[in-house]
Coordinates of C-alpha atoms in Angstrom, one line a residue:
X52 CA -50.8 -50.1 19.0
X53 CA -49.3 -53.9 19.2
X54 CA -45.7 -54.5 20.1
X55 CA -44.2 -57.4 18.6
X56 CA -41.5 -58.0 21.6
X57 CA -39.1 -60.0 19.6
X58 CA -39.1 -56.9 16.9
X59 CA -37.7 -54.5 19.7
X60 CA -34.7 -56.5 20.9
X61 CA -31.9 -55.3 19.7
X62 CA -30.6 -57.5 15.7
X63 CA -27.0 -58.5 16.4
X64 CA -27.1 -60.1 13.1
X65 CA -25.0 -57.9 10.5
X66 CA -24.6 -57.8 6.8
X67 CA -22.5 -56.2 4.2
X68 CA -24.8 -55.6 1.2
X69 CA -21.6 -55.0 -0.9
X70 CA -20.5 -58.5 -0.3
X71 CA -23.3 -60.7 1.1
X72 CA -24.9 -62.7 -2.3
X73 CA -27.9 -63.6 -0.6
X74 CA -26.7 -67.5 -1.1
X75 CA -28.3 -68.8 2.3
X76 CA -25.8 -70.8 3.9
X77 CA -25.7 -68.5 7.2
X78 CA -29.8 -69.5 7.3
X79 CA -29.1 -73.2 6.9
X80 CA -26.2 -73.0 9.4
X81 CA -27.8 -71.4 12.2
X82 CA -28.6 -73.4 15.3
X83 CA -31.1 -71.6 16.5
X84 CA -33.4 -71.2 13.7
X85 CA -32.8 -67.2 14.2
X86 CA -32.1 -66.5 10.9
X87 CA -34.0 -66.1 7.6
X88 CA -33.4 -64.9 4.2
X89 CA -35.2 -62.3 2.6
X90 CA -35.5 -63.7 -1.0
X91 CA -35.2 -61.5 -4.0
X92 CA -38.3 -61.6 -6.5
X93 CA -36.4 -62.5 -9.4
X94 CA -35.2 -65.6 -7.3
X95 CA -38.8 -66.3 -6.1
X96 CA -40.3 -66.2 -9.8
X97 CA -37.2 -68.3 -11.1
X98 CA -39.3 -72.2 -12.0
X99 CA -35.8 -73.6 -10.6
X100 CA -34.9 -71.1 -7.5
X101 CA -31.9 -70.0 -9.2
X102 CA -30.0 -67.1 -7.2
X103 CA -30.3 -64.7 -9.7
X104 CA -29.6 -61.8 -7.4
X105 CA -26.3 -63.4 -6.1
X106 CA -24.6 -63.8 -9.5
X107 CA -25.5 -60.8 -10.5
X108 CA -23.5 -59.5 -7.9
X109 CA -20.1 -61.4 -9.0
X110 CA -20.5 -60.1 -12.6
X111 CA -21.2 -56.8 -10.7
X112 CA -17.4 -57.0 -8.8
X113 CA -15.6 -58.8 -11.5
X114 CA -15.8 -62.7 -10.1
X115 CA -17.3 -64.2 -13.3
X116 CA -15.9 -67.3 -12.3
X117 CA -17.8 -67.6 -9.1
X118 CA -20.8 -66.4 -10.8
X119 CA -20.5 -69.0 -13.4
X120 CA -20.2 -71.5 -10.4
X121 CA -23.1 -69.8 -8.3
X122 CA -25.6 -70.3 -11.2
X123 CA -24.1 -73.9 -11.6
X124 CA -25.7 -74.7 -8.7
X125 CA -28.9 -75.0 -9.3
X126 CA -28.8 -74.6 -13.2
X127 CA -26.2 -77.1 -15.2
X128 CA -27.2 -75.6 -18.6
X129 CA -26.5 -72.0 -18.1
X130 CA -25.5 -71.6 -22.2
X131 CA -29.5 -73.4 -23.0
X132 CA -31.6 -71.0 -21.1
X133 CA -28.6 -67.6 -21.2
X134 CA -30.1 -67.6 -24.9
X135 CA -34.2 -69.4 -24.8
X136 CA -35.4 -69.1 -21.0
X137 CA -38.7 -67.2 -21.1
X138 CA -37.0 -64.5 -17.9
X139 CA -40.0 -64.7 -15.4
X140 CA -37.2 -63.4 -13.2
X141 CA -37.0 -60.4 -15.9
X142 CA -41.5 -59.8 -15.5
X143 CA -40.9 -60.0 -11.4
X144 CA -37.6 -57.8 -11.0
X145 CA -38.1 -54.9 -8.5
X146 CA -36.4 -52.7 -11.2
X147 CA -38.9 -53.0 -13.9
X148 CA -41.7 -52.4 -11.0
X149 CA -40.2 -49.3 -10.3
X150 CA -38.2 -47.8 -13.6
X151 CA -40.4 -50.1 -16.3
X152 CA -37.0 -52.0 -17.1
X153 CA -35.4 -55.3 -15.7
X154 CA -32.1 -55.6 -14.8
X155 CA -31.2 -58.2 -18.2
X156 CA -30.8 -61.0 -16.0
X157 CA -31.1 -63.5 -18.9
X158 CA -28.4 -62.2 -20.9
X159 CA -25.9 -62.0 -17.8
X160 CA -26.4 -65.4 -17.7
X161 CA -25.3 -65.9 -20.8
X162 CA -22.5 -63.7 -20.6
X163 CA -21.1 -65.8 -17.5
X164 CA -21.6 -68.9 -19.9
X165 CA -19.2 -67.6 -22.5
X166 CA -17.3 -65.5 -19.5
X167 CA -16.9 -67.5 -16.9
X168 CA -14.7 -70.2 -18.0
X169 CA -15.5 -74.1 -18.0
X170 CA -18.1 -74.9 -15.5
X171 CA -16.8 -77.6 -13.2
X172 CA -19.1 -80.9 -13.0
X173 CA -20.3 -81.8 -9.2
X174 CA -19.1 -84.3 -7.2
X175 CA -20.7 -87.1 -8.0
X176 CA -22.5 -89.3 -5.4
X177 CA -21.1 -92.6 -4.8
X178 CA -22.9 -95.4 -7.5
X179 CA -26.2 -96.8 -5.8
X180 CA -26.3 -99.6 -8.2
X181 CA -29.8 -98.3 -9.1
X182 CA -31.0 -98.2 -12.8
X183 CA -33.3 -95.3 -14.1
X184 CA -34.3 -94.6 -17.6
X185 CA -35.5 -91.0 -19.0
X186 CA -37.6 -91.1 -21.9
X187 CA -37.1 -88.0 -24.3
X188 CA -34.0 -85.7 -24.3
X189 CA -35.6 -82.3 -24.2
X190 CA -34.9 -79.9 -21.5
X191 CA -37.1 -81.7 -19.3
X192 CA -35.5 -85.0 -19.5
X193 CA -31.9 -83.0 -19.5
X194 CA -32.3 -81.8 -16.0
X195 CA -34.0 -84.8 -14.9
X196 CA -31.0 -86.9 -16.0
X197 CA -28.2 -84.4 -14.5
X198 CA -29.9 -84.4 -11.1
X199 CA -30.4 -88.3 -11.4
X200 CA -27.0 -89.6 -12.3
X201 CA -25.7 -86.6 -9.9
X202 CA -27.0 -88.7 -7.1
X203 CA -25.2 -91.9 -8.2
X204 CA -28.3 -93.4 -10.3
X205 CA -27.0 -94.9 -13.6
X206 CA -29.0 -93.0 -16.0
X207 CA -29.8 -94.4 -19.9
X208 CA -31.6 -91.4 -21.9
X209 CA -34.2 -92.8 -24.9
X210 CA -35.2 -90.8 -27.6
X211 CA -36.6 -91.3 -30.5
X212 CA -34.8 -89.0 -32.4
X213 CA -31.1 -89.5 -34.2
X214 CA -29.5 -87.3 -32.0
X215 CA -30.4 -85.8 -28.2
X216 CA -31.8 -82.7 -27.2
X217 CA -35.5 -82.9 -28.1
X218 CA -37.0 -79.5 -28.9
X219 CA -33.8 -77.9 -28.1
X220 CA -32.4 -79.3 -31.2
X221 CA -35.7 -79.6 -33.5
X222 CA -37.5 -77.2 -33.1
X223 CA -35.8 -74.6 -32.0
X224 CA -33.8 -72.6 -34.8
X225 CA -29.8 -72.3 -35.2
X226 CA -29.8 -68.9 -34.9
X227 CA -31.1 -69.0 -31.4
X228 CA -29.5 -71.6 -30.1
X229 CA -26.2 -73.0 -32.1
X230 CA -25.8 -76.9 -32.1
X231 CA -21.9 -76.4 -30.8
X232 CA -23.8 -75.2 -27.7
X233 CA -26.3 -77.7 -27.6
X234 CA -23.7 -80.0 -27.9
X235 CA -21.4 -78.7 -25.2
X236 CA -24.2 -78.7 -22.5
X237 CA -25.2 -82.3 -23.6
X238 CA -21.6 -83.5 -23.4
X239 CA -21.8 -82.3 -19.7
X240 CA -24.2 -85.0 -19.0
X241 CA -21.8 -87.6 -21.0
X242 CA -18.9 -86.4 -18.6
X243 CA -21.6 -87.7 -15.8
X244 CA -21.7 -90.6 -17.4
X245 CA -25.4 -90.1 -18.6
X246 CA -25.9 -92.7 -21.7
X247 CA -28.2 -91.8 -24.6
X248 CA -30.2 -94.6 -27.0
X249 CA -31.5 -92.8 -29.8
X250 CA -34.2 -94.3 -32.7
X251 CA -36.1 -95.2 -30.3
X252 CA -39.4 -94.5 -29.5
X253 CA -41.8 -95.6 -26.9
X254 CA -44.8 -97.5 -28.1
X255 CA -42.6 -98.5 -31.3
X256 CA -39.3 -100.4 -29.9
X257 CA -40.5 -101.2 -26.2
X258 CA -43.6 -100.6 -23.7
X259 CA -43.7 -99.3 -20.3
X260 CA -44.6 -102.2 -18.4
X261 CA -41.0 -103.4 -20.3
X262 CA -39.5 -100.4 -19.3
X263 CA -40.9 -100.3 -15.2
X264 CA -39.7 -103.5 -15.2
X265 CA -36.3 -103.4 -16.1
X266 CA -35.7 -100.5 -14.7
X267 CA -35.6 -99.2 -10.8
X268 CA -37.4 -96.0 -11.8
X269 CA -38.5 -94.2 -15.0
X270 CA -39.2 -90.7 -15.9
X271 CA -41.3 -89.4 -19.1
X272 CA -40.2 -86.8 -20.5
X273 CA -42.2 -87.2 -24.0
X274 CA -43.0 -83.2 -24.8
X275 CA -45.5 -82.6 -27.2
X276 CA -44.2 -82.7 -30.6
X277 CA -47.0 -82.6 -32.8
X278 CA -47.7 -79.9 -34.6
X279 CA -51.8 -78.6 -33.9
X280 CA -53.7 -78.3 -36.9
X281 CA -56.1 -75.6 -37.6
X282 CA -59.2 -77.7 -39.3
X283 CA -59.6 -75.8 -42.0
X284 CA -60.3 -76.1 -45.8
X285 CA -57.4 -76.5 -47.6
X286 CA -55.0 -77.5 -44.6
X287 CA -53.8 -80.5 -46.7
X288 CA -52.7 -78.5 -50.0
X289 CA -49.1 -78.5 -51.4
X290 CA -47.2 -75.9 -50.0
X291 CA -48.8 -75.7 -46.2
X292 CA -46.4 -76.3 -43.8
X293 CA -46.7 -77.3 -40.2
X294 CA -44.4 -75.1 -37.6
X295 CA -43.0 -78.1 -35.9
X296 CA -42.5 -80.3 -38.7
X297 CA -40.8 -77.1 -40.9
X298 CA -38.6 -76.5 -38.5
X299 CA -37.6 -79.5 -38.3
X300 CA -36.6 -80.0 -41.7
X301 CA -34.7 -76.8 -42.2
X302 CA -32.1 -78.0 -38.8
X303 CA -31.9 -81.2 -41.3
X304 CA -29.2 -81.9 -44.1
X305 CA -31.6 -80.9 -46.9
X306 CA -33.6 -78.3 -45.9
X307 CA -36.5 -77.0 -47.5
X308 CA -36.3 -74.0 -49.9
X309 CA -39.5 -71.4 -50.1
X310 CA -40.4 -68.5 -52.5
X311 CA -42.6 -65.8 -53.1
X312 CA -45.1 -64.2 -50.0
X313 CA -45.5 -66.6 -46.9
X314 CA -48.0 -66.1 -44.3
X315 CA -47.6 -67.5 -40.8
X316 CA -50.6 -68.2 -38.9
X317 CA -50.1 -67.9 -34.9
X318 CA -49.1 -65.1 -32.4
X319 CA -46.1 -66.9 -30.2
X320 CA -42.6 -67.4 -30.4
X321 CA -42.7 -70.9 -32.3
X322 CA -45.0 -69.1 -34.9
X323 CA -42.2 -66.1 -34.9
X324 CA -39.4 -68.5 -35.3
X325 CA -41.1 -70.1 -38.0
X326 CA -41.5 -66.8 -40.1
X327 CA -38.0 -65.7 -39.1
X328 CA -36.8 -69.0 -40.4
X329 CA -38.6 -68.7 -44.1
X330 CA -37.0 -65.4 -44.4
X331 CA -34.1 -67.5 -44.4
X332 CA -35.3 -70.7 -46.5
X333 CA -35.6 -68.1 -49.4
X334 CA -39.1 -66.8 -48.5
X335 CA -39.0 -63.0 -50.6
X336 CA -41.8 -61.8 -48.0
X337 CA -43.0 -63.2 -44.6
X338 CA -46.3 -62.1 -42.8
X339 CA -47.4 -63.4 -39.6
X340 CA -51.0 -63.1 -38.6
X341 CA -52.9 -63.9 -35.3
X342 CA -56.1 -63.6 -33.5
X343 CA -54.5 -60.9 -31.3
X344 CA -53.6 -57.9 -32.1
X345 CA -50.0 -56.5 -32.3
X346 CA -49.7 -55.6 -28.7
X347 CA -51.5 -58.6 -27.6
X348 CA -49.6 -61.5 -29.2
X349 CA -47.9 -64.0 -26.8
X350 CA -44.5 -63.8 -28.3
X351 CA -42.2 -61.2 -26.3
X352 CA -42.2 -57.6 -27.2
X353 CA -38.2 -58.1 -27.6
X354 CA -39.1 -61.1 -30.0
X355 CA -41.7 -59.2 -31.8
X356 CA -39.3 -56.6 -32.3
X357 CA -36.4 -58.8 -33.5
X358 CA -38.8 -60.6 -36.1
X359 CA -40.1 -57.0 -37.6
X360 CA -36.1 -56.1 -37.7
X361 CA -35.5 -58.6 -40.0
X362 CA -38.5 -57.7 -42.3
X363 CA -41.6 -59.9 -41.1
X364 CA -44.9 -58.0 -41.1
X365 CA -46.8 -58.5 -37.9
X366 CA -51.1 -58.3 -38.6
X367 CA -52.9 -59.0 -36.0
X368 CA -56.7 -59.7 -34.9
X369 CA -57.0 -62.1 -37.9
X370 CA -59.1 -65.3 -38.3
X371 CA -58.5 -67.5 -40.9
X372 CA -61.4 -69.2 -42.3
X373 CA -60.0 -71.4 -45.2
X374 CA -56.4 -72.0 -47.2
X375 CA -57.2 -70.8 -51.0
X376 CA -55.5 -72.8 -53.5
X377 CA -55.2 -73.8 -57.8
X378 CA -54.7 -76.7 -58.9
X379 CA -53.8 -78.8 -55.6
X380 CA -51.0 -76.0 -54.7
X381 CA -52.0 -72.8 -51.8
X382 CA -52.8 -69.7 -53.8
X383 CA -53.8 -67.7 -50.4
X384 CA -55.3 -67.3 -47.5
X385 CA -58.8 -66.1 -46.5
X386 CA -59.4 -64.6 -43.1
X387 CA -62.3 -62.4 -41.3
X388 CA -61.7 -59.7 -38.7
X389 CA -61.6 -61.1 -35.0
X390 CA -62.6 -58.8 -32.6
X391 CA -61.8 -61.0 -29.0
X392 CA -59.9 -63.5 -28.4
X393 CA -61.1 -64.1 -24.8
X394 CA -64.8 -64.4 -23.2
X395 CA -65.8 -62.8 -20.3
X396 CA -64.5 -65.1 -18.5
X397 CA -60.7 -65.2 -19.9
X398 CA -61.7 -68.7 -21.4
X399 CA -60.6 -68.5 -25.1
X400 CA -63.5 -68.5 -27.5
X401 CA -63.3 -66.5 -30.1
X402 CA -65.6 -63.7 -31.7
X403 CA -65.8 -62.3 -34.9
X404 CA -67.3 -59.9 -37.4
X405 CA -68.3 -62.5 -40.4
X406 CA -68.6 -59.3 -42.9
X407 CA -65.3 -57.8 -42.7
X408 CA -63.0 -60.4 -44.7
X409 CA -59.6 -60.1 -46.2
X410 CA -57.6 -62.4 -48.8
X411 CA -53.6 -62.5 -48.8
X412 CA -52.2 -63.8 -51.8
X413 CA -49.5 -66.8 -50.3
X414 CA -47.3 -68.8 -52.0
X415 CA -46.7 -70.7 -49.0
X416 CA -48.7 -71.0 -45.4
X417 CA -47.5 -72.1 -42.4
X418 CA -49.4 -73.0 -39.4
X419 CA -47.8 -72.2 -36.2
X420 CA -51.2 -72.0 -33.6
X421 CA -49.9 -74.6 -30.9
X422 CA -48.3 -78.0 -30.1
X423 CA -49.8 -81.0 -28.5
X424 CA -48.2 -84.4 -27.3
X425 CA -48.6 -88.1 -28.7
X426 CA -52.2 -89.2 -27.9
X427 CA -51.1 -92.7 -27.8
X428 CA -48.4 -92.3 -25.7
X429 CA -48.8 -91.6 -21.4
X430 CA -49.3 -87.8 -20.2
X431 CA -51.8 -85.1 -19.8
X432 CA -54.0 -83.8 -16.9
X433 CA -54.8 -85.4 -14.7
X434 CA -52.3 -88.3 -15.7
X435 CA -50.1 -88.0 -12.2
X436 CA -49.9 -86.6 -9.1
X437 CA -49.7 -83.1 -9.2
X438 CA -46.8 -82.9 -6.1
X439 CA -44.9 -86.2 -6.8
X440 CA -45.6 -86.1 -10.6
X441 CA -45.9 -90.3 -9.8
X442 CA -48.0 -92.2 -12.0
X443 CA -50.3 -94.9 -11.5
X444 CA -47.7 -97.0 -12.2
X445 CA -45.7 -96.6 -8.9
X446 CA -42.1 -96.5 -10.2
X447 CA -43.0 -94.0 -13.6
X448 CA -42.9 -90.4 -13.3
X449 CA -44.0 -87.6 -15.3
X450 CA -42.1 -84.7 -16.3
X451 CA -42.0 -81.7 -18.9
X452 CA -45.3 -81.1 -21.5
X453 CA -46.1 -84.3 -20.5
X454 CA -47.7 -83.1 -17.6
X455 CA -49.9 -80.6 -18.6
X456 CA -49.0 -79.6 -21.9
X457 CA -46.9 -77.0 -23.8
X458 CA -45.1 -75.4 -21.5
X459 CA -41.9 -73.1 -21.0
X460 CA -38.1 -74.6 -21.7
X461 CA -37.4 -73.2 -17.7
X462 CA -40.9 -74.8 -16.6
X463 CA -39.8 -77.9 -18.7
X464 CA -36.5 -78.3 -16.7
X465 CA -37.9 -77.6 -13.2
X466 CA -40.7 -80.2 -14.0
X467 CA -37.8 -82.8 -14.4
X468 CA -36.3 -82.1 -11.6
X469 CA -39.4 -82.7 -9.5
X470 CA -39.4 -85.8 -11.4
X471 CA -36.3 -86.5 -10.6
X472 CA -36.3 -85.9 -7.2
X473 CA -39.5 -88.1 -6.8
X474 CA -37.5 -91.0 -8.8
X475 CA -34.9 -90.5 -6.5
X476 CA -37.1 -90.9 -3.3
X477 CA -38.4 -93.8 -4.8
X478 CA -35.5 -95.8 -5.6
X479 CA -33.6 -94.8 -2.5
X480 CA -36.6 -95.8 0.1
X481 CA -37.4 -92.4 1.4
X482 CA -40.9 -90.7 1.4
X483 CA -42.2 -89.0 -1.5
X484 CA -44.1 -86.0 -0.5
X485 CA -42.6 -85.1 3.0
X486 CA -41.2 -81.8 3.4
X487 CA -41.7 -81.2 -0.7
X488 CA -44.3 -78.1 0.1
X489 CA -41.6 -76.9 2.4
X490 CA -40.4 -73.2 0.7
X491 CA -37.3 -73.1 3.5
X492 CA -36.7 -70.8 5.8
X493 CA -37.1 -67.7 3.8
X494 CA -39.1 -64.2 3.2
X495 CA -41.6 -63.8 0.5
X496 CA -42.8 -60.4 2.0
X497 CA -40.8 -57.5 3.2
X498 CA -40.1 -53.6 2.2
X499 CA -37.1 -53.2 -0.6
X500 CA -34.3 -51.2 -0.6
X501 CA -34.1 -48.9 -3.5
X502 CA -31.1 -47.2 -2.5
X503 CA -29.0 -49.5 -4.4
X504 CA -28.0 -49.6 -8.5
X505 CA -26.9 -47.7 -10.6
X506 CA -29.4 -45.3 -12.6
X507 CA -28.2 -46.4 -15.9
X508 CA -30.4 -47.5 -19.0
X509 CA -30.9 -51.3 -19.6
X510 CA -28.2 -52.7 -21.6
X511 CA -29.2 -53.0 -25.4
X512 CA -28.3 -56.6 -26.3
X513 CA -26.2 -56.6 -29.4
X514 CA -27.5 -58.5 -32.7
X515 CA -25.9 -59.8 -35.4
X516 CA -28.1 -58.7 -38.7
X517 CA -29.7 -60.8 -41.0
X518 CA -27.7 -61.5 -44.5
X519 CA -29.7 -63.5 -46.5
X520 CA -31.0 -66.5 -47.5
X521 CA -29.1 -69.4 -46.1
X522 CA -27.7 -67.3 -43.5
X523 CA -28.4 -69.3 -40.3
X524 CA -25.5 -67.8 -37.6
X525 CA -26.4 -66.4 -34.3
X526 CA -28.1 -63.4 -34.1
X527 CA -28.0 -62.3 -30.3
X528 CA -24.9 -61.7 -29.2
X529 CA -23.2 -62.0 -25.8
X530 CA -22.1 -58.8 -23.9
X531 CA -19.0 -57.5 -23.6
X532 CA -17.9 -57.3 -19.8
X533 CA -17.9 -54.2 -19.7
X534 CA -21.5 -53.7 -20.6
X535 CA -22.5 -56.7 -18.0
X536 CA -20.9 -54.8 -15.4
X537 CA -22.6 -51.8 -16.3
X538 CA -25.9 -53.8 -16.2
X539 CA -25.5 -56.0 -13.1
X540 CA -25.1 -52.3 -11.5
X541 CA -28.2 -51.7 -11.8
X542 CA -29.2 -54.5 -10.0
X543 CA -30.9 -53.4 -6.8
X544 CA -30.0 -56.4 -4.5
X545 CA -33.0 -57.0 -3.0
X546 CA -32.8 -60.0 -0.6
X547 CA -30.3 -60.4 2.1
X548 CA -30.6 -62.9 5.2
X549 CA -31.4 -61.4 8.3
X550 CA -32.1 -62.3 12.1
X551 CA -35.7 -62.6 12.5
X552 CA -36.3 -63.7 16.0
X553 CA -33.6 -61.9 18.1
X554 CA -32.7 -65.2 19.6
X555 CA -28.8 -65.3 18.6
X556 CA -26.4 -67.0 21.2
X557 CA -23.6 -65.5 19.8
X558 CA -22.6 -69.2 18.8
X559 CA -21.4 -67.7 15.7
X560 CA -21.6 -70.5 12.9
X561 CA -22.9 -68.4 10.7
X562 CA -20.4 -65.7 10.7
X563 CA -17.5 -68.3 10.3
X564 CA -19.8 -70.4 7.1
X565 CA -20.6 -67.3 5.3
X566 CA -18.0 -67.9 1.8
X567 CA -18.0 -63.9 1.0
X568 CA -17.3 -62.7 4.9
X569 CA -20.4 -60.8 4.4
X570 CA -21.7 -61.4 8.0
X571 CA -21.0 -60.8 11.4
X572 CA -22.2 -61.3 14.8
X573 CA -22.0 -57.8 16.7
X574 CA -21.3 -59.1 20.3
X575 CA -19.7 -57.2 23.0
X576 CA -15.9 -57.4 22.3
X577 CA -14.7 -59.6 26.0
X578 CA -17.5 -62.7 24.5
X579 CA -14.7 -62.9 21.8

């Protein structure tokens, strides 16, 4: 048997799991490199490192406030993604590997948003006299502009919308995401003096050799809001609607009113939104239908279920093969039965029994199968450096869908701050790629304590019910603090820092840096 030496010395290095919040700043402070932190799963699976774990905690004793200021950390838009972020912390969480439910990390999020009080802006870095621009005001170019003009950058956002916030505002429905929040997080970015030039549009009102010229550094945040069309007969027909541009038109001052039977086509949550939306245009019946089948579809099971709450029919492992209409107008919608979706391979292609065939009578049709980006406009595969995200052009960056198409609002936001922290670099002299691959001196790999958390069912979000036509108000709600307590007890508190190497000097920085007195240095009492 082999004896790792180091393993049997003796670990000085102590920790009180009912205080310690995994935060990191004993690892960062020790002298000796001795220390490392064992990082939780949701925290490793989180596109933007945020320490889900450690603000769970605070909910967990009562300190909503310091949660609210842990998560602002790394994340300035807690009230965005409380309510839209797509939870990979929630698919990775040691609870759901081991009792088939996550801890409801998302929604403690947004209870500390509403809970925690007004989140304080960070100090902001003294002005460099350096000029970047961000191009689009999605969540990509959000974060990208927060980091930015956090590090002293004078930051002027373009869009080429009215008003900012990209998807977040267009695309994405009221009831999911209210415009007073939108608004809140956005003026956060105001406060940091972020400016914002809207109705205009790249390719339009300037170029990008204009742009890299008069500016020190620009980012691209462009998303991809085109709507993709299916190619099908009858596609152009009065009364088909395209997800993107629908939705669209209903956050407008006029919005669109429907009637009678519409049928969605697509599988994911845009498609969902969509259908949830026409419920609410007038629509008197909504059904979606999709290549996969019902427990196949991309959407979430908790979004799947929301949208059947409210009355949309779900019928999966349908093809469409043309839009039926009379007289210019859609009159139905003709599909055959799909029987994969994948090959083989897991490539999409696919397959389908040409005899079996069904008709839906539609008064409306909305295609909701995909977005892609501007194919005039900079972007794609291939387009930038995959580490850097720097384009050809030396002082232009890439961030968001622009990169590699469609992607998550949480991926959208971590792509900008790579972005970002490229532009940064640039502008400030410093090397682009060193230390980038870096992870920090952490623990992927280690055995988990299950002793912890509460045995407790996962917390039922409330949800406010569908009145009507017209009726547009938030559905989730937020928790009550009593129920997020209850909830961040079932939290297992996976990761904790520990001493690795057995090489402590008793120099004791990190005992006296830790902010929760969670550590301690177990020395022979005369050192002291």
């Amino acid at each position: 048997m082999r004896i790792n030496l180091l393993e049997a010395l003796s670990d000085n290095i102590k920790v009180n799991k009912d205080k310690c919040t995994a935060c990191g700043v004993c690892v960062d402070t020790c002298i000796l490199d001795n220390l490392r932190l064992k990082l939780a799963p949701c925290r490793q699976a989180c596109p933007l490192g945020v320490n889900c774990q450690g603000y769970v905690q605070l909910i967990l004793r009562g300190e909503d406030a310091a949660g609210l200021e842990m998560v602002g950390r790394t994340l300035p838009f807690p009230g965005i993604l409380g309510r839209l972020c797509s939870a990979q912390c929630e698919a990775s969480c040691e609870r759901k590997k081991q009792t088939g439910e996550a801890v409801a990390i998302r929604a403690l999020k947004r209870y500390l948003s509403e809970a925690g009080g007004e989140m304080p802006l960070p100090e902001r870095a003294p002005e460099t006299g350096k000029r970047v621009a961000v191009v689009g005001s999605g969540p990509a170019g959000m974060l990208a502009a927060w980091d930015l003009a956090v590090k002293g950058h004078t930051v002027t956002v373009y869009d080429a919308q009215s008003e900012p916030g990209g998807m977040l505002r267009w695309a994405v429905p009221a009831y999911r995401l209210p415009l007073e929040v939108l608004g809140a997080e956005w003026g956060r970015l105001e406060a940091l003096g972020v400016s914002f030039q809207g109705n205009t549009a790249l390719g339009r009102d300037f170029t990008l050799e204009q742009l890299s010229g008069d500016y020190d550094a620009v980012v691209l945040a462009l998303g991809c809001p085109e709507s993709r069309r299916l190619g099908v007969e009858g596609e152009d027909a009065q009364g088909v609607y395209h997800a993107l541009d629908l939705l669209k038109a209903a956050r407008g001052d006029d919005p669109p009113s429907l009637s009678g039977k519409v049928v969605v086509i697509g599988g994911g949550e845009v498609a969902l939104d969509t259908a949830q939306t026409a419920l609410r245009l007038g629509a008197e019946s909504v059904t979606v239908v999709s290549l996969e089948d019902r427990q196949g579809m991309p959407a979430t099971p908790e979004a799947l279920a929301l949208a059947e709450a409210e009355g949309v029919v779900l019928d999966g492992s349908w093809g469409p093969t043309r839009i039926l209409t009379q007289d210019g107008a859609v009159s139905g919608l003709e599909l055959k039965r799909c029987l994969a979706v994948l090959d083989n391979e897991g490539n999409f292609a696919p397959s389908y029994d040409e005899c079996q065939l069904n008709t839906m009578e539609a008064n409306a049709v909305i295609v909701a199968i995909g977005q892609e980006r501007e194919a005039s406009l900079p972007g794609g595969p291939g387009s930038c450096d995959p580490l850097t995200l720097q384009t050809p052009v030396a002082n232009v960056f890439l961030a968001g869908d622009a990169v590699g198409g469609p992607s998550t609002i949480v991926e959208a936001m971590a792509s900008g701050r790579r972005a970002a922290e490229s532009a940064h670099r640039l502008v400030s002299g410093e090397h682009l790629t060193y230390g980038r691959e870096y992870p920090g001196p952490v623990e992927t790999e280690y055995e988990i304590d299950h002793s912890r958390g509460s045995d407790a069912a996962r917390a039922q979000i409330p949800l406010r019910r569908l009145s009507g036509a017209g009726d547009f108000a938030e559905v989730e709600q937020c928790l009550s603090p009593e129920d997020a307590r209850a909830e961040a007890g079932r939290c297992y508190s996976c990761g904790a820092p520990f001493g690795k190497f057995r090489t402590c000097w008793f120099c004791l920085p990190c005992e006296v840096e830790c902010p929760q007195e969670a550590l301690w240095v177990d020395i022979p009492y005369l050192l002291r």
